[in-house]
């Protein structure tokens, strides 16, 4: 069975054009809306034209109504008077006649109404005679018209009913052809009842031409419309010129201000005349001179400060190394001292360590200020960095009494990053959360999408106010300087974390509420060459939902790291930038299991080892190796003395062996 081309075209119509027109309308509307928001001159012209159009429309409507009323009222009164006179004349002629048969009646009608049509004193009109009583006598005549192209249909049916049922003269507007083969014209039909012999009732209707008043009114409308267009053009031109003279200096000021804000401190406004605009230009130039002088002084002061901090930091590095070595000797020999000197050596050791940390922060800040900070990029599993941070924070966790848990639906997320700097950021966030968590649980959330990976550290401690949140990333700022700190600090940690995040092209954000804790969220692009996409939502909300992810790792009461295996893993291929989510137990193309693999380290071949140093009884170490359906995690703690600590192993199902 074949289908003809016509049927095929009917069944498969071409693309519609309506959506294209709609797109053009939407585009035009967007352009106008953007122009309305951005241009003060366009807004002034649009408002002026709109108000002028409304005023002219109201005035023109009033004038048109008054003119039309005057034209039609005068003309209507004239034709009504003529119609009443003609109807009275016709009735008198009919009453005086003694016509008895149809021929005589027909002749009477033609002679009587023909004289009325030929009367030069009357207005041009046509007559129609319609019987109201359907009689059958020998004197009965049917519908009579002056012109052959007119019939009873030329008279509106409603007017016929009113004349037949009423007693008087009635009129109604209509559209009728006044000449053969001519278009319809506006007319007024006037009718009344006349009686012929033997009391036969007929409706006599006169059709009066009203095309001349309508033409006059149309001419007046055209004149008003042309006047309106000319007035709008005139008003638009005047408003454009006036607003141009006013807006142009403002536009120049905005343009100069923008260049000034972009760093061009030498730009100035042209001063012409002595009017208000000239005074504004002079004031603006004086303000720009003052700002340039202040910025120059601040730059010089900042440069001197940066040079001073850098020089002092470098100069203190050598004596500090000597003092640190001497403090190490005294600290190692503290068992031979008396209690007072032993305590002094411990305090000296701790404060020297703190001094060394502060000096390192100052040196790092000086590198940021000098623009000398560089990234050592490598593809690294973010979970390996998180586990290192968690293990290193184990002594602080035991001291603070908080419970720290890593929560995520993923097990692996490879990111291009500088591992040392990301480790420093996360250590700072975790340490601050434990320090201000007031022994309440602390959670680390990990989420990712095809563009970025996010790590959020959430505590439930004292929190911060809105004012404190706005200052939390400032240098040397502390939320509560009077509060006792357990790990010390310079107030530079979050400032350094902000700079490290900026180097990676990421974002570091904070959310906090008083007495409800705080949440810091670090967002990093998966690839250095692929910046964060603002159109994509962040994989973690602020703050994250506590029930949105399962536990991945936690620190036990003994200070060791316990790993669990969530149901899925997130894998990024740095070479191609492609991502995939794998579920344990699924088979790949070659039948291999797609179970979660362990974090990769540069020195391993699929296994990963993460080490963290603690300050308690010994060092904690975790060896996480992925095997087949879910991998296997081994956590061990080795003491610093000859004694070997206990070891624990967890598999992918969360079971523990000791």
XYZ file of C-alpha atoms in Angstrom:
658
model
C 0.000 0.000 0.000
C 1.473 3.348 -1.042
C 0.818 6.767 0.350
C 0.454 9.712 -1.975
C 2.649 12.782 -1.424
C -0.440 14.878 -0.676
C -1.560 12.495 2.082
C 1.969 12.295 3.468
C 2.158 16.077 3.594
C -1.235 16.190 5.306
C -0.201 13.644 7.909
C 3.239 15.168 8.483
C 2.715 18.912 8.483
C 5.710 21.174 8.400
C 7.039 23.001 11.453
C 4.781 25.623 12.863
C 5.797 29.242 12.781
C 3.929 30.294 15.873
C 6.683 29.244 18.337
C 9.215 31.209 16.289
C 7.042 34.317 16.498
C 6.627 33.744 20.207
C 10.397 33.521 20.608
C 10.777 36.801 18.774
C 8.169 38.420 21.000
C 9.887 37.128 24.123
C 13.245 38.336 22.836
C 11.819 41.788 22.075
C 10.214 41.942 25.497
C 13.499 41.023 27.179
C 15.377 43.661 25.179
C 12.838 46.330 26.107
C 12.846 45.281 29.756
C 16.647 45.354 29.903
C 16.657 48.733 28.185
C 14.061 49.996 30.675
C 16.239 48.945 33.605
C 19.557 50.195 32.242
C 18.705 53.473 30.484
C 17.313 56.440 32.368
C 16.821 58.336 29.101
C 14.809 55.489 27.556
C 12.654 55.333 30.673
C 11.977 59.090 30.615
C 11.051 59.032 26.907
C 8.816 55.978 27.356
C 6.993 57.530 30.310
C 6.557 60.860 28.519
C 5.198 59.218 25.353
C 2.887 56.967 27.329
C 1.408 59.800 29.365
C 1.103 62.002 26.279
C -0.671 59.226 24.392
C -3.097 58.695 27.246
C -3.838 62.418 27.524
C -4.291 62.805 23.764
C -6.455 59.688 23.558
C -8.726 60.972 26.303
C -8.954 64.423 24.690
C -9.469 62.990 21.193
C -12.175 60.613 22.411
C -14.050 63.475 24.042
C -13.777 65.690 20.952
C -14.768 62.858 18.626
C -17.787 62.054 20.725
C -18.908 65.666 20.810
C -18.419 66.166 17.063
C -20.161 62.896 16.153
C -23.049 63.704 18.458
C -23.462 67.145 16.911
C -23.234 65.867 13.321
C -25.642 62.954 13.724
C -28.074 64.785 15.986
C -28.559 67.651 13.547
C -28.862 65.320 10.571
C -31.230 62.968 12.426
C -33.553 65.795 13.462
C -33.647 67.007 9.882
C -34.559 63.639 8.334
C -37.088 62.869 11.062
C -38.904 66.091 10.293
C -38.830 65.353 6.571
C -40.033 61.775 7.116
C -42.975 62.855 9.251
C -43.975 65.429 6.616
C -43.690 62.899 3.777
C -45.630 60.248 5.694
C -48.408 62.783 6.436
C -48.530 63.830 2.777
C -48.702 60.201 1.632
C -51.469 59.374 4.109
C -53.512 62.391 2.969
C -53.150 61.298 -0.657
C -54.233 57.756 0.197
C -57.256 59.014 2.151
C -58.407 61.215 -0.773
C -58.238 58.378 -3.298
C -61.112 56.055 -4.151
C -58.998 53.390 -5.872
C -60.713 50.010 -5.605
C -58.728 47.437 -7.577
C -55.106 46.418 -7.533
C -54.149 48.375 -10.635
C -55.563 51.601 -9.296
C -53.921 51.051 -5.898
C -50.583 50.370 -7.574
C -50.901 53.528 -9.639
C -51.862 55.517 -6.530
C -48.770 54.281 -4.668
C -46.426 55.046 -7.562
C -47.802 58.515 -8.146
C -47.931 59.501 -4.480
C -44.539 58.166 -3.403
C -42.918 59.116 -6.740
C -43.786 62.771 -6.138
C -42.138 62.551 -2.708
C -38.901 61.183 -4.239
C -38.821 63.916 -6.893
C -39.353 66.770 -4.435
C -36.156 68.903 -4.654
C -36.659 70.311 -1.154
C -36.166 66.934 0.503
C -32.957 65.033 1.226
C -31.935 62.134 -0.967
C -33.739 59.035 0.238
C -35.413 55.798 -0.866
C -38.814 54.466 0.171
C -40.039 50.927 0.887
C -43.718 49.962 1.386
C -44.322 46.678 3.226
C -47.840 45.327 3.948
C -48.532 44.585 7.578
C -51.722 42.566 6.975
C -51.407 39.654 4.560
C -54.712 40.262 2.750
C -56.106 38.513 -0.329
C -58.538 41.083 -1.693
C -58.568 42.460 -5.199
C -57.037 45.721 -3.957
C -54.136 44.113 -2.064
C -50.567 44.846 -3.280
C -47.299 43.312 -2.040
C -43.992 44.889 -1.127
C -43.273 48.034 -3.086
C -39.785 49.614 -3.374
C -38.458 52.621 -5.184
C -35.342 50.777 -6.378
C -35.194 47.253 -7.716
C -32.130 46.329 -5.600
C -34.009 47.138 -2.396
C -36.266 44.561 -0.758
C -38.025 44.148 2.533
C -34.748 42.727 3.857
C -33.246 46.208 3.531
C -35.419 47.257 6.469
C -34.228 45.859 9.810
C -36.596 43.226 11.171
C -36.593 44.806 14.603
C -37.777 48.120 13.135
C -40.563 46.342 11.245
C -41.783 44.755 14.458
C -41.716 48.049 16.318
C -43.677 49.824 13.553
C -46.250 47.016 13.320
C -46.862 46.885 17.066
C -46.495 50.566 17.915
C -48.168 53.824 17.163
C -45.734 56.449 15.972
C -42.638 57.111 13.923
C -39.567 54.957 14.658
C -36.000 54.967 13.338
C -32.989 52.680 13.414
C -29.459 52.837 11.902
C -28.492 50.225 9.311
C -26.199 49.554 6.326
C -27.900 49.505 2.910
C -26.855 49.925 -0.737
C -28.150 53.294 -1.948
C -27.214 52.580 -5.587
C -27.065 49.454 -7.687
C -23.731 47.608 -7.490
C -22.564 50.086 -4.850
C -21.114 49.142 -1.450
C -23.256 49.336 1.639
C -23.392 52.702 3.333
C -24.531 53.864 6.764
C -28.183 54.901 6.664
C -31.061 55.789 8.955
C -34.330 53.922 8.309
C -37.485 55.752 9.466
C -40.856 54.026 9.406
C -44.509 54.571 10.264
C -47.919 52.980 9.526
C -50.096 54.224 6.612
C -53.539 52.963 5.567
C -54.867 52.464 2.050
C -58.456 51.704 1.006
C -60.534 49.310 3.066
C -58.279 50.041 6.075
C -55.319 47.984 4.776
C -52.248 48.709 6.971
C -48.828 49.192 5.375
C -45.461 50.098 6.808
C -43.918 53.035 4.960
C -40.156 53.286 5.411
C -37.753 55.966 4.223
C -34.052 55.129 3.899
C -31.833 58.234 4.313
C -28.179 58.260 3.306
C -25.795 59.122 6.177
C -22.526 58.587 4.306
C -21.680 62.297 4.252
C -21.713 62.714 8.086
C -19.746 59.485 8.419
C -17.166 60.678 5.888
C -16.887 63.958 7.755
C -16.357 62.078 11.032
C -13.749 59.797 9.435
C -11.887 62.858 8.177
C -11.929 64.355 11.665
C -10.601 61.056 13.100
C -7.787 60.983 10.552
C -6.843 64.558 11.416
C -6.854 63.723 15.120
C -4.704 60.622 14.533
C -2.177 62.513 12.450
C -2.116 65.256 15.072
C -1.488 62.642 17.744
C 1.419 61.089 15.816
C 2.940 64.525 15.149
C 2.509 65.490 18.805
C 4.114 62.250 19.979
C 7.076 62.785 17.686
C 7.409 66.356 18.897
C 7.134 65.384 22.575
C 9.531 62.458 22.092
C 12.085 64.734 20.428
C 11.784 67.348 23.163
C 12.058 64.796 25.961
C 15.000 63.096 24.209
C 16.874 66.381 23.909
C 16.144 67.484 27.469
C 17.002 64.122 29.017
C 20.099 63.895 26.845
C 21.369 67.156 28.262
C 20.661 65.921 31.784
C 21.569 62.244 31.470
C 24.769 62.664 29.466
C 26.725 64.128 32.401
C 25.337 61.387 34.631
C 26.390 58.749 32.093
C 29.869 60.274 31.898
C 30.057 60.251 35.681
C 28.994 56.591 35.790
C 31.560 55.675 33.128
C 34.366 57.492 34.930
C 33.299 55.941 38.253
C 33.408 52.475 36.708
C 36.908 53.028 35.374
C 37.921 54.388 38.760
C 36.515 51.295 40.499
C 38.441 49.068 38.064
C 41.706 50.593 39.243
C 42.286 53.445 36.796
C 42.976 56.074 39.435
C 44.184 58.686 36.932
C 40.854 59.098 35.131
C 39.030 62.398 35.688
C 35.865 64.141 34.449
C 35.873 67.037 32.005
C 34.809 70.342 33.568
C 32.912 72.743 31.319
C 31.130 75.900 32.382
C 29.945 76.790 35.875
C 26.552 75.116 36.129
C 25.483 72.279 38.401
C 27.128 69.647 36.211
C 30.425 71.522 36.298
C 30.279 71.750 40.091
C 29.543 68.016 40.214
C 32.539 67.323 37.973
C 34.851 69.406 40.160
C 33.620 67.698 43.328
C 34.048 64.289 41.718
C 37.592 65.083 40.617
C 38.495 66.282 44.112
C 37.036 63.073 45.538
C 39.057 61.006 43.032
C 42.237 62.884 43.987
C 41.577 62.219 47.664
C 40.868 58.532 47.031
C 44.013 58.187 44.924
C 46.147 59.777 47.622
C 44.660 57.563 50.334
C 45.036 54.413 48.241
C 48.625 55.331 47.451
C 49.362 55.854 51.148
C 47.635 52.588 52.067
C 49.567 50.714 49.383
C 52.822 52.121 50.670
C 51.858 51.278 54.238
C 50.732 47.796 53.231
C 53.935 47.229 51.303
C 56.002 48.341 54.282
C 53.943 46.111 56.568
C 54.307 43.108 54.281
C 58.024 43.708 53.961
C 58.332 44.042 57.724
C 56.371 40.844 58.398
C 58.327 38.942 55.773
C 61.703 40.198 56.986
C 60.893 39.604 60.646
C 59.550 36.129 59.906
C 62.651 35.151 57.990
C 64.973 36.702 60.563
C 63.213 34.870 63.411
C 63.456 31.523 61.637
C 67.193 31.051 62.428
C 67.129 31.890 66.178
C 63.884 29.975 66.547
C 65.526 26.864 65.110
C 68.284 27.162 67.699
C 65.808 27.722 70.531
C 63.714 24.799 69.304
C 66.703 22.466 69.303
C 67.632 23.557 72.840
C 64.016 23.122 73.970
C 63.971 19.613 72.469
C 67.106 18.712 74.431
C 65.622 20.008 77.679
C 62.288 18.323 76.965
C 63.883 14.944 76.285
C 65.890 15.189 79.519
C 62.945 16.354 81.650
C 62.823 13.091 83.607
C 66.133 14.021 85.266
C 64.831 17.379 86.486
C 63.010 18.262 89.638
C 59.243 18.860 89.292
C 59.556 22.627 88.859
C 62.206 22.441 86.129
C 60.388 19.520 84.472
C 57.226 21.586 84.211
C 59.217 24.541 82.890
C 60.801 22.404 80.169
C 57.364 21.125 79.131
C 55.958 24.663 78.956
C 59.014 25.812 77.008
C 58.617 22.927 74.536
C 54.910 23.592 73.997
C 55.303 27.348 73.577
C 58.211 26.946 71.168
C 56.056 24.598 69.091
C 53.281 27.184 69.137
C 55.736 29.927 68.230
C 56.967 27.839 65.315
C 53.373 27.367 64.108
C 52.686 31.091 64.372
C 55.859 31.881 62.465
C 54.898 29.422 59.734
C 51.508 31.135 59.426
C 53.151 34.536 59.141
C 55.508 33.259 56.447
C 52.567 31.760 54.550
C 50.633 35.033 54.772
C 53.661 36.929 53.488
C 53.830 34.544 50.495
C 50.170 35.206 49.727
C 50.678 38.950 49.956
C 53.723 38.793 47.711
C 51.904 36.608 45.178
C 54.553 33.902 45.525
C 52.234 31.075 46.594
C 52.171 28.208 44.100
C 50.192 24.986 43.904
C 51.678 21.501 43.690
C 48.794 19.855 41.852
C 48.158 16.114 41.853
C 45.125 13.854 41.465
C 44.236 12.787 45.002
C 41.305 11.068 46.648
C 39.652 13.575 48.953
C 38.730 10.791 51.388
C 42.382 9.933 51.989
C 43.021 13.549 52.978
C 39.950 13.572 55.232
C 41.012 10.355 56.956
C 44.507 11.793 57.535
C 42.941 14.868 59.121
C 40.607 12.793 61.283
C 43.454 10.599 62.522
C 45.628 13.595 63.303
C 42.757 15.172 65.269
C 42.228 12.025 67.378
C 44.036 13.395 70.488
C 41.978 16.605 70.350
C 38.812 14.535 69.901
C 39.569 12.519 73.046
C 40.377 15.686 74.984
C 37.286 17.619 73.826
C 34.856 14.761 74.406
C 33.197 15.241 71.003
C 32.264 12.435 68.663
C 33.573 12.975 65.136
C 31.948 11.172 62.190
C 32.550 11.281 58.437
C 29.269 10.998 56.525
C 28.871 10.497 52.784
C 27.109 8.400 50.180
C 30.458 8.155 48.352
C 33.663 6.270 49.043
C 35.975 7.833 46.503
C 36.289 11.206 44.809
C 39.491 12.034 42.947
C 40.266 15.745 42.754
C 43.137 17.719 41.258
C 44.512 19.622 44.233
C 47.526 20.566 46.312
C 47.212 17.924 49.022
C 49.268 19.869 51.575
C 47.090 22.950 51.331
C 43.757 21.077 51.332
C 44.992 19.072 54.326
C 45.784 22.359 56.094
C 42.322 23.751 55.314
C 40.510 20.678 56.620
C 42.725 20.431 59.717
C 41.907 24.020 60.559
C 38.160 23.508 60.074
C 38.077 20.279 62.099
C 40.212 21.746 64.894
C 37.981 24.826 65.143
C 34.859 22.649 65.189
C 36.246 20.519 68.029
C 37.478 23.585 69.880
C 34.088 25.335 69.770
C 31.862 22.257 69.698
C 31.386 22.108 73.504
C 31.790 18.303 73.554
C 28.893 17.872 71.107
C 29.072 15.715 67.953
C 31.060 16.988 64.976
C 30.241 15.706 61.467
C 32.202 15.874 58.220
C 29.996 15.635 55.114
C 31.303 14.850 51.633
C 29.315 15.283 48.423
C 30.127 15.617 44.732
C 28.613 16.127 41.307
C 30.001 16.219 37.773
C 31.653 19.593 38.389
C 32.873 19.808 41.959
C 33.330 18.122 45.324
C 32.204 19.689 48.615
C 33.345 19.008 52.175
C 31.337 20.482 55.058
C 32.409 20.466 58.712
C 29.432 20.858 61.043
C 29.517 21.351 64.803
C 26.719 21.979 67.292
C 28.544 24.261 69.691
C 28.319 27.921 70.604
C 27.836 29.114 67.009
C 28.254 32.729 65.883
C 26.160 35.807 65.331
C 25.674 37.392 61.928
C 28.262 40.065 62.709
C 30.797 37.446 63.778
C 30.115 35.397 60.654
C 30.941 38.389 58.460
C 34.370 38.741 60.174
C 35.303 35.102 60.597
C 37.706 35.075 57.624
C 39.515 38.273 58.654
C 43.123 38.067 59.750
C 43.884 37.933 63.484
C 40.163 37.842 64.322
C 38.757 35.621 67.058
C 35.127 35.134 67.922
C 35.714 35.342 71.694
C 39.255 36.400 72.648
C 38.495 35.863 76.349
C 37.581 32.210 75.804
C 40.150 29.677 76.935
C 41.683 27.823 73.982
C 43.129 24.356 74.279
C 45.256 24.262 71.116
C 46.307 27.902 70.755
C 46.229 29.837 67.499
C 47.109 33.097 65.812
C 43.771 33.994 64.228
C 45.298 33.405 60.789
C 43.994 29.888 60.173
C 40.795 30.776 58.341
C 42.501 33.630 56.473
C 45.127 31.166 55.176
C 42.372 28.646 54.385
C 40.591 31.316 52.347
C 43.732 32.048 50.341
C 44.388 28.339 49.756
C 40.813 27.894 48.534
C 41.160 30.863 46.202
C 44.309 29.378 44.671
C 42.341 26.218 43.877
C 39.500 28.214 42.285
C 37.069 27.025 44.958
C 34.797 28.552 47.590
C 34.901 28.535 51.382
C 31.554 29.457 52.950
C 30.199 29.617 56.482
C 26.814 29.234 58.131
C 26.254 29.767 61.847
C 23.568 30.383 64.441
C 24.066 31.296 68.092
C 23.871 28.189 70.330
C 23.215 26.033 67.267
C 26.727 25.540 65.980
C 28.449 26.448 62.752
C 29.130 24.826 59.391
C 32.052 25.541 57.065
C 31.739 24.252 53.497
C 34.733 23.845 51.177
C 33.883 23.476 47.474
C 36.622 22.506 44.991
C 36.464 21.935 41.215
C 37.277 18.380 40.215
C 39.647 19.595 37.498
C 41.896 22.639 37.653
C 40.977 23.481 34.046
C 37.254 23.188 34.792
C 36.102 26.093 37.017
C 33.073 25.901 39.261
C 29.822 26.142 37.345
C 27.513 28.673 39.071
C 24.500 27.129 37.314
C 24.934 23.775 39.054
C 23.699 23.464 42.645
C 26.187 22.662 45.363
C 26.213 18.939 46.217
C 25.864 19.807 49.913
C 23.261 22.189 51.371
C 24.060 24.660 54.138
C 23.874 23.198 56.687
C 23.791 19.571 55.511
C 20.978 17.270 56.544
C 22.146 14.955 59.299
C 20.133 12.029 57.896
C 21.183 12.533 54.267
C 24.313 10.339 54.382
C 25.584 7.258 56.148
C 28.656 7.059 58.311
C 31.932 6.516 56.445
C 34.430 6.791 59.285
C 34.568 7.750 62.928
C 37.050 8.002 65.750
C 36.523 5.451 68.496
C 36.801 6.036 72.205
C 40.373 4.757 72.101
C 41.447 7.308 69.526
C 41.656 4.935 66.568
C 39.965 5.448 63.191
C 37.142 3.051 62.358
C 36.112 2.816 58.666
C 32.746 1.729 57.261
C 31.670 1.121 53.661
C 28.721 3.078 52.231
C 26.757 1.525 49.359
C 28.166 3.566 46.460
C 31.293 5.318 45.377
C 32.029 8.366 43.241
C 34.958 8.183 40.793
C 36.495 10.971 38.711
C 38.895 10.387 35.848
C 41.323 13.369 35.847
C 42.568 12.602 32.332
C 39.134 12.944 30.708
C 37.146 14.809 33.337
C 34.395 12.167 33.196
C 32.654 10.956 36.327
C 30.889 7.767 37.232
C 29.065 6.326 40.231
C 29.642 2.636 40.874
C 27.602 0.292 43.045
C 29.311 -2.636 44.826
C 28.438 -6.027 43.379
C 27.697 -4.830 39.836
C 29.659 -6.404 37.012
C 31.504 -4.366 34.438
C 31.881 -5.200 30.756
C 34.486 -7.903 31.481
C 32.543 -9.318 34.388
C 34.757 -7.681 37.017
C 33.195 -6.444 40.189
C 32.693 -2.698 40.502
C 33.138 -2.621 44.236
C 34.548 0.437 45.990
C 38.279 0.852 45.659
C 40.542 2.374 48.219
C 41.981 5.880 47.985
C 45.030 5.998 45.787
C 48.377 7.434 46.863
C 51.262 8.264 44.573
C 53.471 5.631 46.134
C 51.042 2.690 45.927
C 49.489 0.516 43.275
C 45.889 0.503 44.371
C 46.472 0.431 48.135
C 46.623 3.577 50.181
C 48.238 4.354 53.478
C 47.338 7.369 55.562
C 49.350 8.359 58.591
C 48.566 10.746 61.360
C 50.673 11.759 64.322
C 49.100 12.059 67.722
C 50.314 13.554 70.979
C 48.893 10.906 73.333
C 50.304 7.441 73.920
C 51.539 6.830 70.398
C 51.080 7.398 66.708
C 47.933 6.267 64.927
C 48.124 4.805 61.435
C 45.476 3.557 59.028
C 46.034 1.266 56.065
C 42.990 1.162 53.787
C 43.113 -1.352 50.956
C 40.293 -2.050 48.476
C 39.688 -5.634 47.436
C 36.849 -6.870 45.244
C 33.367 -6.460 46.696
C 33.756 -3.547 49.023
C 37.397 -3.546 50.099
C 38.837 -4.065 53.514
C 40.049 -1.454 55.973
C 42.748 -2.096 58.583
C 43.295 0.367 61.383
C 46.254 -0.023 63.678
C 47.872 1.967 66.447
C 51.588 1.659 67.149
C 53.033 3.029 70.325
C 56.203 5.043 70.400
C 57.883 2.614 72.830
C 58.730 -1.025 72.426
C 55.132 -2.016 73.128
C 52.902 -2.662 70.110
C 49.310 -1.411 70.316
C 46.190 -3.344 69.443
C 44.989 -3.440 65.876
C 41.487 -3.468 64.444
C 40.222 -4.403 61.017
C 36.930 -3.568 59.370
C 35.618 -4.949 56.120
C 33.225 -3.357 53.620
C 30.168 -4.473 55.638
C 31.308 -2.644 58.754
C 32.283 -5.751 60.791
C 35.346 -5.420 63.024
C 38.109 -7.874 63.823
C 40.488 -7.385 66.736
